[in-house]
XYZ file of C-alpha atoms in Angstrom:
330
model
C 171.095 66.582 46.299
C 167.420 66.480 47.206
C 164.910 69.322 46.700
C 162.379 69.979 49.422
C 158.834 71.255 49.571
C 158.899 75.044 49.981
C 155.218 75.497 50.863
C 154.716 77.782 53.835
C 153.508 76.721 57.258
C 153.478 79.647 59.643
C 152.655 77.406 62.613
C 156.059 75.729 62.382
C 158.982 76.783 64.554
C 161.407 79.127 62.886
C 164.348 76.755 63.152
C 165.420 73.496 64.673
C 169.143 73.037 65.228
C 170.514 69.642 66.116
C 173.807 68.070 67.070
C 174.970 66.121 64.027
C 176.185 62.573 64.398
C 177.028 59.876 61.901
C 176.638 56.297 63.019
C 178.275 53.672 60.776
C 177.065 50.148 61.446
C 180.125 48.205 60.256
C 183.672 47.980 61.561
C 184.776 48.003 57.921
C 182.503 50.147 55.701
C 180.767 48.188 52.959
C 180.628 51.205 50.648
C 182.901 54.045 49.611
C 182.639 57.534 48.180
C 183.761 57.956 44.593
C 183.552 60.382 41.674
C 180.753 59.263 39.369
C 180.900 60.179 35.661
C 178.612 63.169 35.127
C 177.041 63.038 38.603
C 179.762 64.259 40.973
C 180.504 62.440 44.195
C 178.415 59.418 45.093
C 178.624 56.068 46.850
C 179.356 52.566 45.589
C 179.621 49.157 47.177
C 183.101 47.912 47.995
C 182.043 44.418 49.020
C 180.058 41.662 47.332
C 177.221 41.642 47.976
C 175.507 44.143 50.248
C 172.442 42.163 51.237
C 168.931 43.476 50.824
C 167.712 44.978 54.090
C 171.185 46.072 55.259
C 171.277 49.291 57.290
C 174.108 51.238 55.623
C 174.285 54.050 58.154
C 172.195 56.389 60.268
C 172.737 60.109 60.578
C 171.371 63.012 62.563
C 170.865 66.219 60.587
C 173.378 69.020 60.843
C 170.311 71.247 61.255
C 166.618 71.343 60.334
C 164.407 74.172 59.093
C 160.683 74.461 58.340
C 159.405 75.274 54.866
C 158.876 78.900 55.943
C 162.606 79.534 56.481
C 164.465 82.348 54.749
C 168.005 82.804 53.425
C 169.189 84.745 56.475
C 168.198 81.886 58.797
C 170.117 79.348 56.733
C 173.188 81.582 56.692
C 173.055 82.185 60.432
C 172.914 78.451 61.197
C 175.605 77.474 58.683
C 177.963 80.198 59.915
C 177.582 78.900 63.468
C 178.874 75.421 62.536
C 182.420 74.167 63.000
C 184.878 74.932 60.163
C 184.788 71.266 59.136
C 181.002 71.144 58.892
C 180.881 74.502 57.077
C 183.406 73.182 54.579
C 181.378 69.995 54.093
C 178.221 72.067 53.561
C 179.854 74.236 50.884
C 181.249 71.161 49.138
C 177.691 70.027 48.320
C 176.462 70.623 44.789
C 173.945 73.362 43.960
C 172.020 72.811 40.678
C 171.472 75.826 38.435
C 167.802 76.226 39.329
C 168.685 76.922 42.974
C 171.449 79.455 42.280
C 169.017 82.381 42.488
C 168.357 81.400 46.120
C 171.937 82.242 47.022
C 174.911 80.204 48.122
C 173.406 79.252 51.488
C 169.687 78.741 50.943
C 170.096 77.314 47.440
C 172.554 74.704 48.669
C 170.260 73.797 51.561
C 167.162 73.450 49.359
C 169.031 71.295 46.853
C 170.408 68.864 49.407
C 167.918 68.636 52.295
C 165.722 65.617 52.977
C 162.202 65.648 54.461
C 161.863 64.757 58.137
C 159.900 65.826 61.225
C 160.451 67.128 64.729
C 159.627 64.829 67.652
C 156.242 66.543 67.876
C 155.539 65.655 64.242
C 156.086 69.052 62.580
C 157.343 68.649 59.022
C 160.803 70.126 58.427
C 163.750 69.644 56.073
C 167.063 68.344 57.380
C 170.582 68.716 56.031
C 172.449 65.391 56.166
C 176.058 65.851 55.113
C 176.613 62.191 54.282
C 173.094 61.398 53.133
C 173.283 64.268 50.647
C 176.045 62.411 48.767
C 173.692 59.776 47.385
C 172.961 60.199 43.697
C 169.524 59.605 42.192
C 168.126 56.665 40.257
C 164.636 55.963 38.962
C 165.173 52.392 40.131
C 166.943 53.073 43.440
C 168.690 50.406 45.492
C 168.720 52.470 48.712
C 165.785 53.890 50.657
C 165.948 56.411 53.459
C 163.603 56.334 56.430
C 163.280 58.964 59.143
C 163.044 57.793 62.754
C 161.135 60.498 64.612
C 161.941 59.129 68.047
C 165.725 59.028 67.629
C 165.740 61.998 65.211
C 167.941 60.074 62.786
C 167.731 59.285 59.089
C 168.488 55.676 58.269
C 169.646 54.474 54.866
C 168.856 50.872 53.875
C 169.849 48.734 50.905
C 166.531 47.608 49.431
C 168.154 45.254 46.895
C 171.183 43.004 46.881
C 173.973 45.322 45.702
C 176.931 43.918 43.803
C 180.608 44.839 44.075
C 181.321 48.376 42.775
C 177.631 48.975 42.030
C 176.534 52.545 42.722
C 174.225 53.163 45.679
C 171.340 55.482 44.776
C 168.195 56.851 46.376
C 165.184 58.384 44.662
C 165.014 62.174 44.924
C 161.347 62.148 43.931
C 159.234 59.058 44.546
C 156.298 60.782 42.900
C 158.017 60.497 39.521
C 159.021 56.826 39.640
C 155.904 55.544 37.868
C 155.829 58.267 35.209
C 156.948 57.531 31.636
C 160.561 58.400 30.848
C 160.153 61.866 29.281
C 157.654 63.046 31.895
C 159.907 61.680 34.628
C 162.985 63.441 33.251
C 161.085 66.715 32.885
C 159.771 66.557 36.444
C 163.243 65.836 37.828
C 164.679 68.713 35.792
C 162.064 71.114 37.174
C 162.236 69.823 40.731
C 165.906 68.985 41.171
C 167.614 70.823 38.330
C 169.333 67.920 36.565
C 168.940 65.681 33.531
C 168.475 62.145 34.793
C 170.791 59.643 33.104
C 170.078 56.666 35.338
C 169.737 53.234 33.663
C 165.969 53.696 33.388
C 166.297 57.057 31.619
C 169.427 56.803 29.502
C 167.696 54.862 26.724
C 164.157 55.234 25.445
C 162.148 52.066 26.046
C 158.494 52.449 25.152
C 157.668 49.122 26.830
C 159.125 50.417 30.101
C 156.933 53.522 29.791
C 153.881 51.340 29.236
C 154.736 49.149 32.211
C 155.137 52.111 34.577
C 151.920 53.747 33.385
C 150.061 50.475 33.914
C 151.645 50.072 37.350
C 150.427 53.483 38.417
C 146.895 52.689 37.256
C 146.985 49.387 39.138
C 148.207 50.951 42.379
C 145.650 53.755 42.047
C 142.936 51.101 41.719
C 143.813 49.133 44.847
C 141.718 51.017 47.397
C 138.636 51.277 45.113
C 139.104 47.551 44.433
C 138.057 46.811 48.021
C 135.260 49.366 48.324
C 132.733 46.587 47.769
C 134.075 43.362 49.315
C 133.007 40.255 47.471
C 133.538 36.531 47.874
C 132.807 35.958 44.180
C 135.433 33.396 43.018
C 135.857 35.049 39.622
C 136.474 38.449 41.213
C 138.964 36.919 43.650
C 140.966 35.314 40.829
C 140.879 38.509 38.772
C 142.156 40.651 41.664
C 144.812 38.077 42.474
C 146.041 38.078 38.890
C 146.170 41.895 38.834
C 148.267 42.004 42.007
C 150.671 39.257 40.883
C 151.154 40.929 37.485
C 151.909 44.254 39.198
C 154.531 42.617 41.440
C 156.100 40.972 38.386
C 156.210 44.335 36.617
C 157.859 45.990 39.612
C 160.524 43.310 39.510
C 161.000 43.777 35.762
C 161.409 47.540 36.213
C 163.792 47.131 39.142
C 161.477 49.021 41.521
C 161.179 47.958 45.164
C 158.715 50.654 46.230
C 155.050 49.577 46.516
C 155.760 45.883 47.157
C 154.380 46.126 50.690
C 151.229 47.781 49.350
C 150.677 45.064 46.771
C 151.384 42.198 49.162
C 148.932 43.692 51.629
C 146.359 43.987 48.837
C 146.899 40.269 48.192
C 146.246 39.596 51.869
C 143.033 41.628 51.819
C 141.875 39.887 48.666
C 142.508 36.399 50.020
C 140.948 37.308 53.376
C 137.817 38.629 51.689
C 137.499 35.318 49.847
C 138.079 33.323 53.043
C 141.323 31.843 51.653
C 143.130 31.718 54.985
C 146.312 29.907 53.982
C 147.095 32.215 51.059
C 146.093 35.244 53.088
C 148.740 34.460 55.689
C 151.357 33.938 52.969
C 150.539 37.378 51.544
C 150.642 38.921 55.021
C 154.090 37.486 55.722
C 155.380 38.839 52.395
C 154.000 42.292 53.233
C 155.742 42.193 56.617
C 159.071 41.210 55.036
C 158.746 43.922 52.384
C 158.185 46.568 55.075
C 161.147 45.310 57.087
C 163.581 45.530 54.162
C 163.539 49.315 54.492
C 163.394 49.440 58.272
C 159.658 50.001 58.446
C 158.884 47.724 61.384
C 158.218 50.724 63.650
C 156.151 52.644 61.104
C 152.385 52.815 61.581
C 151.899 50.342 58.746
C 154.645 48.044 60.060
C 153.026 47.963 63.494
C 149.656 47.228 61.929
C 151.139 44.261 60.059
C 152.840 43.020 63.225
C 149.531 43.160 65.100
C 147.795 41.262 62.311
C 150.491 38.590 62.278
C 150.216 38.202 66.041
C 146.429 38.100 66.169
C 145.352 36.493 62.890
C 145.293 32.879 61.777
C 144.204 31.087 58.628
C 141.331 29.545 60.580
C 140.053 32.959 61.705
C 140.107 34.199 58.109
C 138.216 31.141 56.905
C 135.573 31.866 59.560
C 135.443 35.529 58.500
C 136.659 36.845 61.864
C 139.339 39.248 60.625
C 139.149 43.047 60.677
C 141.329 44.400 57.855
C 140.836 48.112 57.388
C 142.571 50.036 54.618
C 146.183 49.763 53.543
C 148.975 52.319 53.813
C 149.016 55.608 51.882
C 149.592 54.698 48.259
C 151.176 57.091 45.773
C 153.197 60.181 46.781
C 152.274 63.440 45.122
């Protein structure tokens, strides 16, 4: 179940229909579908462990539609599918807030994931297997759309133990909100009460940590508006970044690690600390690769920096850094 942005874009094509395909990457699947208490069908590991960075599977959408679609278009496409795919579509859950959209459109809106056409137009895709992931506010799976192959890929972003549930985040924009605000946003957006481990008990220290994390990540770009080689400023920035990474680990959040590691690289580079800069850069590259981001714009930028930058160049001040990746989702 994953709600999608319903804002209109009249320049988008009316519909994009695709041939679905599911590509497992193991001879013996490392996860299985099971009935989760209170959350319906989901996935869990059936081996120990699933290693961080593992590609679980890749899937082409059954069909895609732009935000400007209507109920009749969804019905027409669903009715044209094979009996098996129609049955799989109607087996997906529809939360109460989408029921007024009807059996077809409501089910699509509740379960679609954001993706794009090959030309870059934003659409929503229906992934029959991807839609079975449940939500967590500290997810251990991240999905990434490959525009060239038109496939969604699902990666383990943590080491996952035997029989541990595999979860994505339905709304990355809520991850750094305090518990009650996060639960309210998920209820409004996705129509369910979140009972993930981060939400099931009230922990005021967790709220404080996530609020502080958001402030830190919001401050990263302004932090480098005025580059300085002042040693005190360098140490202060370094401490802020390290504390944020430690807090992410404490909260069980893998998102934003690449951003923070890259901020560490920029900070060390600005101070001419070449050896530490390269250590930060390597960590940023590894963090991007965990979720299959090597071919993303940011991943390619990091690869170029790794190929063209050395500690000696940084110490001589011969490195062009530029800004980091987009920071917080809306």
